[in-house]
PDB file of C-alpha atoms and ligand atoms in Angstrom:
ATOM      1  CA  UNK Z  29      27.993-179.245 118.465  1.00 54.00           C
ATOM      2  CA  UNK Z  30      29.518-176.015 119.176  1.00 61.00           C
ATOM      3  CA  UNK Z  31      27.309-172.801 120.030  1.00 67.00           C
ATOM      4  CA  UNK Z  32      27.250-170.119 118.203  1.00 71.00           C
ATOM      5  CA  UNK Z  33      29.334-167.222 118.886  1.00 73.00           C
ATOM      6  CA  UNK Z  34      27.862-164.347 120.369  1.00 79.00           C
ATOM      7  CA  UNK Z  35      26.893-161.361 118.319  1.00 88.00           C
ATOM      8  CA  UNK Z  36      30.050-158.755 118.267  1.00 92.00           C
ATOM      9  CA  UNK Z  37      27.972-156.071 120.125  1.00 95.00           C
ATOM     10  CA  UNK Z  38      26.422-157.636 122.828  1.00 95.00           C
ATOM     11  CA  UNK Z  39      29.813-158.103 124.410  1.00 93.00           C
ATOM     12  CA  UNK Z  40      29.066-154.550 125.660  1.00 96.00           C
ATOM     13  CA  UNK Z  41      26.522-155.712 127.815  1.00 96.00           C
ATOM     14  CA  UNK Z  42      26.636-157.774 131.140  1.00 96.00           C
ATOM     15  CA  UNK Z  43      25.779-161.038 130.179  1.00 95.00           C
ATOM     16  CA  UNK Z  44      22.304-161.588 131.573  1.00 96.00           C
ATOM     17  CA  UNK Z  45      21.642-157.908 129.896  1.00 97.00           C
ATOM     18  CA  UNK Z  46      22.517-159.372 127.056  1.00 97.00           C
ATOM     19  CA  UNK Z  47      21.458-162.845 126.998  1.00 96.00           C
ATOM     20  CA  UNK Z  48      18.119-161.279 127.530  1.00 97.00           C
ATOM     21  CA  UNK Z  49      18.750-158.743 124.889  1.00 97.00           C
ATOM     22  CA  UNK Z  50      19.248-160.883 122.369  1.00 97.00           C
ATOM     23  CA  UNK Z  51      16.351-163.072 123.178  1.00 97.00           C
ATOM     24  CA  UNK Z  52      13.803-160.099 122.813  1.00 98.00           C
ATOM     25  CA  UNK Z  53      15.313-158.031 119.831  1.00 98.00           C
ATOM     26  CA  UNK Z  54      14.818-161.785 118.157  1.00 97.00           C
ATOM     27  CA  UNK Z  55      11.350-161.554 119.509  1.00 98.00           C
ATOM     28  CA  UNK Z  56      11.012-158.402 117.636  1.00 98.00           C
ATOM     29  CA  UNK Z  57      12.153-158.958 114.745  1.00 98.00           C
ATOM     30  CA  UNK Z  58       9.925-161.889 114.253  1.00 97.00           C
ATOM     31  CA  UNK Z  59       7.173-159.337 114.005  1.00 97.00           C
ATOM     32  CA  UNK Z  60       8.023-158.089 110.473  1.00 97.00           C
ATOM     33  CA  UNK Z  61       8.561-159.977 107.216  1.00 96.00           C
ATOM     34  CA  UNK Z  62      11.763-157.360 106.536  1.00 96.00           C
ATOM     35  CA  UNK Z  63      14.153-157.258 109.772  1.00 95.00           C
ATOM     36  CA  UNK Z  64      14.400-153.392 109.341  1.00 95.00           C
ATOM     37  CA  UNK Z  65      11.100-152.775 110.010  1.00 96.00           C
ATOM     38  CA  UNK Z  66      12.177-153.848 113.390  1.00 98.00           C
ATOM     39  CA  UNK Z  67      13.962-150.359 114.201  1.00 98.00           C
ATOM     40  CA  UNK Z  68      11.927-148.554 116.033  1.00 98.00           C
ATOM     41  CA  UNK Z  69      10.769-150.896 118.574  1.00 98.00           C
ATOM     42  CA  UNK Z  70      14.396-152.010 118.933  1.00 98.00           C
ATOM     43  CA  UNK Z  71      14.944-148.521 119.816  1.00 98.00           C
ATOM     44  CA  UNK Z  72      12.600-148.208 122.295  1.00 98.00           C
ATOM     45  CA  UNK Z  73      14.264-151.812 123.701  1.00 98.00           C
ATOM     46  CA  UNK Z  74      17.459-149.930 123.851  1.00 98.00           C
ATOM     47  CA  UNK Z  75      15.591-147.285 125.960  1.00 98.00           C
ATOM     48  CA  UNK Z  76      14.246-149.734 127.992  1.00 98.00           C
ATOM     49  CA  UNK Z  77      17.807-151.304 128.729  1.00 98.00           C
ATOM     50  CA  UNK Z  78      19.900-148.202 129.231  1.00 98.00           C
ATOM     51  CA  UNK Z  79      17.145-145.001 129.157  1.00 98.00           C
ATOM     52  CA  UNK Z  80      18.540-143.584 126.279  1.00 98.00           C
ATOM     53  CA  UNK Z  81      19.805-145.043 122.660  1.00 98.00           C
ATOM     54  CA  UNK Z  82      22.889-145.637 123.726  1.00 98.00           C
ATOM     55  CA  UNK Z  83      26.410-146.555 121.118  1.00 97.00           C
ATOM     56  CA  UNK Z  84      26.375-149.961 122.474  1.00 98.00           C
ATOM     57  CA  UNK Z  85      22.671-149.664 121.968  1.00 98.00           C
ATOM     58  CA  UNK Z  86      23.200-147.926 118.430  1.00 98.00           C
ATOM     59  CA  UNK Z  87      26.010-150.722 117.295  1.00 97.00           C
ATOM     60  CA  UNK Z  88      23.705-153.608 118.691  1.00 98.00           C
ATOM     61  CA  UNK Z  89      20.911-152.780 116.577  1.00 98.00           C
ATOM     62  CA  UNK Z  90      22.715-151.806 113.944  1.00 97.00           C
ATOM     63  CA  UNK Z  91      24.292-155.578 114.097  1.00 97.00           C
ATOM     64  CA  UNK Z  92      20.753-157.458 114.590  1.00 97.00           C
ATOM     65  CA  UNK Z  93      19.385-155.761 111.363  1.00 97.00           C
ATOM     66  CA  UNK Z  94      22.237-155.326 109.312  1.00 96.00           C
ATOM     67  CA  UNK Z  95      22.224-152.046 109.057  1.00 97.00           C
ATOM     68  CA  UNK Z  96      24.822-149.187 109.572  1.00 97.00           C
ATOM     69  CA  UNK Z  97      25.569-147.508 113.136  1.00 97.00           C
ATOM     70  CA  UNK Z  98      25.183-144.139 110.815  1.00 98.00           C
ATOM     71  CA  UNK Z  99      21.577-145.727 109.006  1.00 97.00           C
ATOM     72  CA  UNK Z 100      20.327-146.127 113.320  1.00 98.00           C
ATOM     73  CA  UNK Z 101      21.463-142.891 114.205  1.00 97.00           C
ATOM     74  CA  UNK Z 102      19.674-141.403 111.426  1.00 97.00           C
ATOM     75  CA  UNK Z 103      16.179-142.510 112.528  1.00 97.00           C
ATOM     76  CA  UNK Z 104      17.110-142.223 116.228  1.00 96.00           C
ATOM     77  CA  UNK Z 105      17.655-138.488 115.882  1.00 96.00           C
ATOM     78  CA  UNK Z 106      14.926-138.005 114.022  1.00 95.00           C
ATOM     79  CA  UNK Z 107      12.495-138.761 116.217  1.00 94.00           C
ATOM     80  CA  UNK Z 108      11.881-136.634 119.585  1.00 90.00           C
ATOM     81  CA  UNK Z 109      10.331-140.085 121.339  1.00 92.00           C
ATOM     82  CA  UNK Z 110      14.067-141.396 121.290  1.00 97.00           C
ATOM     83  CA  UNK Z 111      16.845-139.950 123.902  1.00 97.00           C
ATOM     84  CA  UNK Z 112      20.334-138.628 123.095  1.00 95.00           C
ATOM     85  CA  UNK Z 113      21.252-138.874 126.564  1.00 96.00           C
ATOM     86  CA  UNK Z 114      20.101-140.835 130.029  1.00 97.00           C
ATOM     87  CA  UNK Z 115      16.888-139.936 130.635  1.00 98.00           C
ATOM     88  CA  UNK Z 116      15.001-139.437 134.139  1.00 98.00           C
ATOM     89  CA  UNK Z 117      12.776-142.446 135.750  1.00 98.00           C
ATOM     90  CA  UNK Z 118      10.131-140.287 134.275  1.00 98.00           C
ATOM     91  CA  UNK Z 119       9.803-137.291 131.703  1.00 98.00           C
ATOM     92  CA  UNK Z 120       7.495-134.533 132.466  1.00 98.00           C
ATOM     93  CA  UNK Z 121       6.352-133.401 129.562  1.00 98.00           C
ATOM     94  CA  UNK Z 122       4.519-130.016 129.685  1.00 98.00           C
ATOM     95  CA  UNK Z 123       2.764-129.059 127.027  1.00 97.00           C
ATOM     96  CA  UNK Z 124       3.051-125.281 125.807  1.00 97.00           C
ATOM     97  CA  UNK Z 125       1.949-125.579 122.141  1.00 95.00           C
ATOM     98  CA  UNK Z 126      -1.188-122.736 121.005  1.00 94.00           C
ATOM     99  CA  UNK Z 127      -4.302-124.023 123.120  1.00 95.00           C
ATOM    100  CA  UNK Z 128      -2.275-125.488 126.360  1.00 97.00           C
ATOM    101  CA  UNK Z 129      -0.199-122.110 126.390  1.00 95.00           C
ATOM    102  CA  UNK Z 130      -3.127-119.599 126.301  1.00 95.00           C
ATOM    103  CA  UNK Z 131      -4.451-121.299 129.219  1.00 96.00           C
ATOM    104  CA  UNK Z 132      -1.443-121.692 131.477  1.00 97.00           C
ATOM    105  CA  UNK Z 133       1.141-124.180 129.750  1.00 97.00           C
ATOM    106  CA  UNK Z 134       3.745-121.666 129.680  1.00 97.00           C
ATOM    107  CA  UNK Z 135       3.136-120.539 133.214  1.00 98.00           C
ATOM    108  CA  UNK Z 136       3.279-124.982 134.114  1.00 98.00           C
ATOM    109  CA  UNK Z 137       6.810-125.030 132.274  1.00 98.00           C
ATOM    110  CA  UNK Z 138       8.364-121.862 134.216  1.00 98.00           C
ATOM    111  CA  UNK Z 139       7.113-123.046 137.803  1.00 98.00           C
ATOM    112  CA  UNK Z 140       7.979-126.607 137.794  1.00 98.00           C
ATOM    113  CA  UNK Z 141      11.276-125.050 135.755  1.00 98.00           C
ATOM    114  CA  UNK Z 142      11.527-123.232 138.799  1.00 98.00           C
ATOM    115  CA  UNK Z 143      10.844-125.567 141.171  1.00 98.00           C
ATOM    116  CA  UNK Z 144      13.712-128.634 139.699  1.00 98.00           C
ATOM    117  CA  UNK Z 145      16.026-126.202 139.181  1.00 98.00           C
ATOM    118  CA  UNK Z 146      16.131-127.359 135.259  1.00 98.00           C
ATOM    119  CA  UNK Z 147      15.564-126.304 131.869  1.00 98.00           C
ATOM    120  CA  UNK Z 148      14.336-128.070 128.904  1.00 97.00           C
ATOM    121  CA  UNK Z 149      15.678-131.328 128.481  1.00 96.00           C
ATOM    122  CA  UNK Z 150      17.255-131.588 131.294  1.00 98.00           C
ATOM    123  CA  UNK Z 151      17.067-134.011 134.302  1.00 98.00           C
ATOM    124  CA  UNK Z 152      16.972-133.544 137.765  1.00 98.00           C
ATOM    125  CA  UNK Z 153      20.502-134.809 139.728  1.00 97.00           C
ATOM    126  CA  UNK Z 154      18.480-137.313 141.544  1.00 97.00           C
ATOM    127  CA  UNK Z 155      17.633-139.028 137.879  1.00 98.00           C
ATOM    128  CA  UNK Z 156      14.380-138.649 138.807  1.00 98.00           C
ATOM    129  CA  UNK Z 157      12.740-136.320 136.103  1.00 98.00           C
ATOM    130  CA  UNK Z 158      13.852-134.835 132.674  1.00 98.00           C
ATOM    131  CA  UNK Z 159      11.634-131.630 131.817  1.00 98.00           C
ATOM    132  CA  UNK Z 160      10.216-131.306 128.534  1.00 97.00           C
ATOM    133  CA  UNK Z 161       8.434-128.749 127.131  1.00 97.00           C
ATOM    134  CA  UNK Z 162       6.445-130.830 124.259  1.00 96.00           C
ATOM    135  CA  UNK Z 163       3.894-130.356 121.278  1.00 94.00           C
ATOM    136  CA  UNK Z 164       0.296-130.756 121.492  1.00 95.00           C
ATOM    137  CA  UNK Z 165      -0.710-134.094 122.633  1.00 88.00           C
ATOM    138  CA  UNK Z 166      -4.552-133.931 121.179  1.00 89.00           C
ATOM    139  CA  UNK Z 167      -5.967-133.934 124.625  1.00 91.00           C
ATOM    140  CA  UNK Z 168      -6.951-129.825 123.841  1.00 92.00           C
ATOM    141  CA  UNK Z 169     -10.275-130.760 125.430  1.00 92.00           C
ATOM    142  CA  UNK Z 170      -8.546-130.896 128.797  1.00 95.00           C
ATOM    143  CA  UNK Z 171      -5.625-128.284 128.703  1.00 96.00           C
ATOM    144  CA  UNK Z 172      -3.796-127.449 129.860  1.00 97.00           C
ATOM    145  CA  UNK Z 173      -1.805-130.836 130.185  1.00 97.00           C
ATOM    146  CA  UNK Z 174       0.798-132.410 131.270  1.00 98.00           C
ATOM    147  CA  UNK Z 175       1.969-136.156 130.291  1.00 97.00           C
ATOM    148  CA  UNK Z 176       4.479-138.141 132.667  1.00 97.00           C
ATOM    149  CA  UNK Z 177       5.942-140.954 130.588  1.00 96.00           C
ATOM    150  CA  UNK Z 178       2.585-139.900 127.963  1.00 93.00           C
ATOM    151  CA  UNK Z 179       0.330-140.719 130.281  1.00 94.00           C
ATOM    152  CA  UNK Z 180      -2.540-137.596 130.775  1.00 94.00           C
ATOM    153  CA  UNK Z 181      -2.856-135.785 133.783  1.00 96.00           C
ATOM    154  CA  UNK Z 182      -5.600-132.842 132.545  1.00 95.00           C
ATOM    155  CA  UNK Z 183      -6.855-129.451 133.679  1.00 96.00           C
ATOM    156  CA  UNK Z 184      -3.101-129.195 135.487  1.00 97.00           C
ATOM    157  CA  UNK Z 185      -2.045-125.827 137.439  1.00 98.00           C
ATOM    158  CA  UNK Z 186       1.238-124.806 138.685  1.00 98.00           C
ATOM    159  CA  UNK Z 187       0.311-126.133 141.780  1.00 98.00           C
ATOM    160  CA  UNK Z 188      -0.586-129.025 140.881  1.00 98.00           C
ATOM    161  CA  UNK Z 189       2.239-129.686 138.321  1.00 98.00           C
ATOM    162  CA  UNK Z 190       4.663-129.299 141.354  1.00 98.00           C
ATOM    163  CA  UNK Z 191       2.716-131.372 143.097  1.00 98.00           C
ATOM    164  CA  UNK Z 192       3.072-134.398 140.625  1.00 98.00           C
ATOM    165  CA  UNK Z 193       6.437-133.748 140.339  1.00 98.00           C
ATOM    166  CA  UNK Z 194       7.368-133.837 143.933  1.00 98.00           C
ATOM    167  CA  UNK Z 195       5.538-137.353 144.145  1.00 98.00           C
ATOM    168  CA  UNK Z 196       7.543-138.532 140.803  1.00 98.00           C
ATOM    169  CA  UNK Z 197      10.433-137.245 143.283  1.00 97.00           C
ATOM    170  CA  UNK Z 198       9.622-139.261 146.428  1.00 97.00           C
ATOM    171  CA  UNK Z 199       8.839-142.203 144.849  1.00 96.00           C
ATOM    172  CA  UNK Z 200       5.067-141.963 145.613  1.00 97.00           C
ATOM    173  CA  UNK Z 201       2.537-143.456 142.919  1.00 96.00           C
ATOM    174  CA  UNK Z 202       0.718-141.383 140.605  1.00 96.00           C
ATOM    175  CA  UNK Z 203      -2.051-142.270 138.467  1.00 95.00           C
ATOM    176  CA  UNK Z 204      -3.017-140.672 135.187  1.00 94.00           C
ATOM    177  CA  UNK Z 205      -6.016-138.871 134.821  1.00 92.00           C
ATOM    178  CA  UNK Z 206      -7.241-141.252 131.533  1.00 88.00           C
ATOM    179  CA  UNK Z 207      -4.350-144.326 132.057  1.00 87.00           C
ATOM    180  CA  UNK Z 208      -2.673-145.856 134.658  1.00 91.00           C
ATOM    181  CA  UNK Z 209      -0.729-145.766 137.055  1.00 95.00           C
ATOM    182  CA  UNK Z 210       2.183-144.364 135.431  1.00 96.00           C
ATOM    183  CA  UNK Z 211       5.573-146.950 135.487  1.00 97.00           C
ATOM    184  CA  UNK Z 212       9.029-145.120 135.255  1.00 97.00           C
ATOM    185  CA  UNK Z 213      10.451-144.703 131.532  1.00 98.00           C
ATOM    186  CA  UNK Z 214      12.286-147.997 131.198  1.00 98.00           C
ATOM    187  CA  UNK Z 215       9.135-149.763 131.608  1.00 98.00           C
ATOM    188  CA  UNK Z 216       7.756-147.745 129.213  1.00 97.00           C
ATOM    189  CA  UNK Z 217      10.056-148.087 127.000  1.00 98.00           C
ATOM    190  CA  UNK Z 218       9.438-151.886 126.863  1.00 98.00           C
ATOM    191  CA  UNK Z 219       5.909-151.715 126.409  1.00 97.00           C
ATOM    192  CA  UNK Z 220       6.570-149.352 123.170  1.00 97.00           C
ATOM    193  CA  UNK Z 221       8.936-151.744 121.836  1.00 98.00           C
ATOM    194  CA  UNK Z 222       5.847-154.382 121.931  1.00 97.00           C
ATOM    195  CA  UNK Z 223       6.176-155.964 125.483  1.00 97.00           C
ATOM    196  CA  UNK Z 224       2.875-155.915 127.139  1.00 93.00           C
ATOM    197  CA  UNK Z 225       2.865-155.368 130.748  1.00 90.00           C
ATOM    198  CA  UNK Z 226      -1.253-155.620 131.362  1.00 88.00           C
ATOM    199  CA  UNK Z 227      -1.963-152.313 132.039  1.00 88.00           C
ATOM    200  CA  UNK Z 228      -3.343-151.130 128.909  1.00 81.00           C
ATOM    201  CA  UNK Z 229      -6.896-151.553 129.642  1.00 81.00           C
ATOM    202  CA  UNK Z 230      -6.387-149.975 132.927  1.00 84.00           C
ATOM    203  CA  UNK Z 231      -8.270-146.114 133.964  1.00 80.00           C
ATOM    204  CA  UNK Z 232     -10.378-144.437 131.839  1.00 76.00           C
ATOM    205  CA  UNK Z 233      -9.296-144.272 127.976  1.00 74.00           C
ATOM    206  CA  UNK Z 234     -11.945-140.820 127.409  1.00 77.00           C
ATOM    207  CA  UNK Z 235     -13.965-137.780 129.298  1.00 81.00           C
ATOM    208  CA  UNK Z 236     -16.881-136.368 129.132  1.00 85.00           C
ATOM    209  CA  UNK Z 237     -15.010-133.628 127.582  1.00 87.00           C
ATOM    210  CA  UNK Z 238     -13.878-135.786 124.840  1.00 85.00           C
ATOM    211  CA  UNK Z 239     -17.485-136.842 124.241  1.00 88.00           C
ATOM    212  CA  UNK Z 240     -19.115-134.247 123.800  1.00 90.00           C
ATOM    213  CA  UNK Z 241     -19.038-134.583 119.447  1.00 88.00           C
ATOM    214  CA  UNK Z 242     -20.742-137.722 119.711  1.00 89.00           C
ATOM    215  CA  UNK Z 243     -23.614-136.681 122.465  1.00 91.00           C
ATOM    216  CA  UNK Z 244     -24.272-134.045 119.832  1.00 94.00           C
ATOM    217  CA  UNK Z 245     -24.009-136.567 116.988  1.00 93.00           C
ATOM    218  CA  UNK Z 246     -26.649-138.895 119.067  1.00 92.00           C
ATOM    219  CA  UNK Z 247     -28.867-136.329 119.782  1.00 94.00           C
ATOM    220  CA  UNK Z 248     -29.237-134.761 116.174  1.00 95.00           C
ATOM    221  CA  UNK Z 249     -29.228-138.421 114.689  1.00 93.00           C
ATOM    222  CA  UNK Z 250     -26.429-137.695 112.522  1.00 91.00           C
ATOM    223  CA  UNK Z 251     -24.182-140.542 111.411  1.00 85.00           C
ATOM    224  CA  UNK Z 252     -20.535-140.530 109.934  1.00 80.00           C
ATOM    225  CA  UNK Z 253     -21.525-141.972 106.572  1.00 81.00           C
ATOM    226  CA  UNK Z 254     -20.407-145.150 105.760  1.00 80.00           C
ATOM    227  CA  UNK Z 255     -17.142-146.213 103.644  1.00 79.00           C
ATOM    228  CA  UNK Z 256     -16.980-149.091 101.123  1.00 78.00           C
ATOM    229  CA  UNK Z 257     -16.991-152.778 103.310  1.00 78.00           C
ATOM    230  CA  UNK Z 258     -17.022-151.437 106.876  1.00 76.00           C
ATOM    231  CA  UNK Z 259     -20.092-152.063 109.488  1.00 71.00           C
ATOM    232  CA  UNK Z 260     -22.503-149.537 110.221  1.00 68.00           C
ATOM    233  CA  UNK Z 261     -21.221-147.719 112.645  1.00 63.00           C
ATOM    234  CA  UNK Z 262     -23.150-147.874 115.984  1.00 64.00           C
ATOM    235  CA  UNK Z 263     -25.015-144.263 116.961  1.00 57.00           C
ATOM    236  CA  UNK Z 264     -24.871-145.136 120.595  1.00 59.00           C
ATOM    237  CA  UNK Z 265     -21.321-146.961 120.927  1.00 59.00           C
ATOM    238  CA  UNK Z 266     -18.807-144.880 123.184  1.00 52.00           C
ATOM    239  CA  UNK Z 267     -21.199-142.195 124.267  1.00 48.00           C
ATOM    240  CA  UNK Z 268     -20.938-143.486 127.648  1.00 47.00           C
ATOM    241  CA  UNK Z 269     -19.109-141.147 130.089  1.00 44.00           C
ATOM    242  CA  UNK Z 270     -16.334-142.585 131.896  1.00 42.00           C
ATOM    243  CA  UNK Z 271     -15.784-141.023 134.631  1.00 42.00           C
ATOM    244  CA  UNK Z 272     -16.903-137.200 136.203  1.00 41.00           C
ATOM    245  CA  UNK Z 273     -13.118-135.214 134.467  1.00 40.00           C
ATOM    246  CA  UNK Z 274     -10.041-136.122 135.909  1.00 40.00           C
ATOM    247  CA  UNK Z 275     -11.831-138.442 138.785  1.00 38.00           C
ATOM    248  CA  UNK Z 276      -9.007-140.991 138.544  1.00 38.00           C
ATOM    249  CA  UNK Z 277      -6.402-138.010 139.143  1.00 38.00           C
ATOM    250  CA  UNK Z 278      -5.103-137.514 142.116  1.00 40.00           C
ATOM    251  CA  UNK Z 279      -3.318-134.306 141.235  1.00 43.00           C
ATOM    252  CA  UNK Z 280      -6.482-132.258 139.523  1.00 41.00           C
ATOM    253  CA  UNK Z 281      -6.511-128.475 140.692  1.00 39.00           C
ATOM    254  CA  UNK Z 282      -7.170-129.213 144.465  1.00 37.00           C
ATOM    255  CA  UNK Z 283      -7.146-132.355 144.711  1.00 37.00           C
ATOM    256  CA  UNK Z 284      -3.470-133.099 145.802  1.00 36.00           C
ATOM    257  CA  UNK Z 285      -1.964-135.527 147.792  1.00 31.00           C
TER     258      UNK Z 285
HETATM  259  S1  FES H   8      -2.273-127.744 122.681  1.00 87.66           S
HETATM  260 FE1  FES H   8      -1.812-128.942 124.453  1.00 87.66          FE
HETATM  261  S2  FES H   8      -2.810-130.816 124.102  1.00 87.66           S
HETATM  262 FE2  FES H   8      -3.250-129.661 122.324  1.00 87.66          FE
END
């Protein structure tokens, strides 16, 4: 019996790249009763391979899904998530949309700007960070904020943002203020493209910030009112604080290492 010939575009990668490659875009595929459907984890797979969607990453999903190179650059360019160029080991995204910027976002983008010697977009020569100045992340309740490889890190300063950074730099471990310890971007990357890698249950997931609604809620006995088939909803469930803000961050406003 003769094997079967390796798919055209995975001649672009090494072998074992590609040997695993193929193995986990089959993986993903599985997931979805139409192979398209498949896309945008496969993108993110690509990301986690080569740190950006790359044309050998373009052409091999394109191939596994029978779709055009044109038809996967379409939704890869639509989508901010996915990068048109090798990204850092981690992206610092600072957040400078209405709430974030009126109470220091802004100032955040300009000093650690500053301080890498980069603009938007771009990545620091060491590979280490790409700067991105990015939308509201619906973490308001703590801003202003910062997310490294969208993890949180709340209630950041200046100082503090250049503090992360220069850890991110040396290669020292930073943990988010409600996640975990953060993993560089091609790890990431293959944890949104469906590969677990145990750490979602890890830090705290809210803050007492965050809460505050449902303490109201509790207090005036008010209820979200119920909708056709579900369970009553629990008064009580997830009023539990999780943590004094930011306790899990090690780069909250004076708190640096
Ligand atoms: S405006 Fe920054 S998180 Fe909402």
């Amino acid at each position: 019996m003769t094997a079967e010939p390796r798919p055209a575009a995975l001649a672009l990668f090494p072998d074992d790249v590609a040997t695993q490659l193929e193995a986990d875009t089959r993986e993903v595929i599985a997931r979805y009763p139409d192979s398209r459907s498949a896309l945008l984890p496969l993108l993110h797979l690509i990301q986690s391979v080569d740190s950006f969607v790359s044309p050998r990453g373009i052409a091999w999903c394109a191939e596994a899904l029978d779709l055009s190179r044109a038809e996967v650059s379409a939704v890869a360019t639509f989508y901010s998530q996915y990068k048109r160029k090798p990204n850092g080991r981690y992206t610092v995204g600072v957040c400078t949309n209405t709430l974030c910027a009126v109470m220091g976002g802004d100032e955040i983008f300009g000093a650690v700007s500053e301080h890498l010697g980069i603009g938007n977009e771009e990545t620091t020569s060491d590979g280490a960070i790409t700067l991105e100045a990015v939308e509201c992340n619906a973490a308001c309740d703590y801003a202003p904020v910062v997310m490294v490889n969208w993890e949180f890190f709340d209630n950041v300063t200046p100082a503090s943002a250049i503090s992360l950074v220069d850890d991110l730099q040396a290669g020292r471990e930073v943990t988010a203020s409600r996640g975990p310890v953060v993993q560089d971007f091609r790890a990431v990357s293959r944890v949104l493209a469906g590969f677990e890698d145990g750490l979602v249950d890890s830090g705290p997931t809210a803050g007492p910030a965050s809460l505050v609604g449902l303490e109201i809620a509790r207090e005036h006995g008010w209820r979200a009112p119920a909708y056709p088939g579900a369970p009553e909803a629990d008064p009580t469930a997830g009023t539990e604080a999780v943590g004094e803000p930011g306790s899990s961050a090690d780069h909250q406003e004076g708190t640096q290492s």
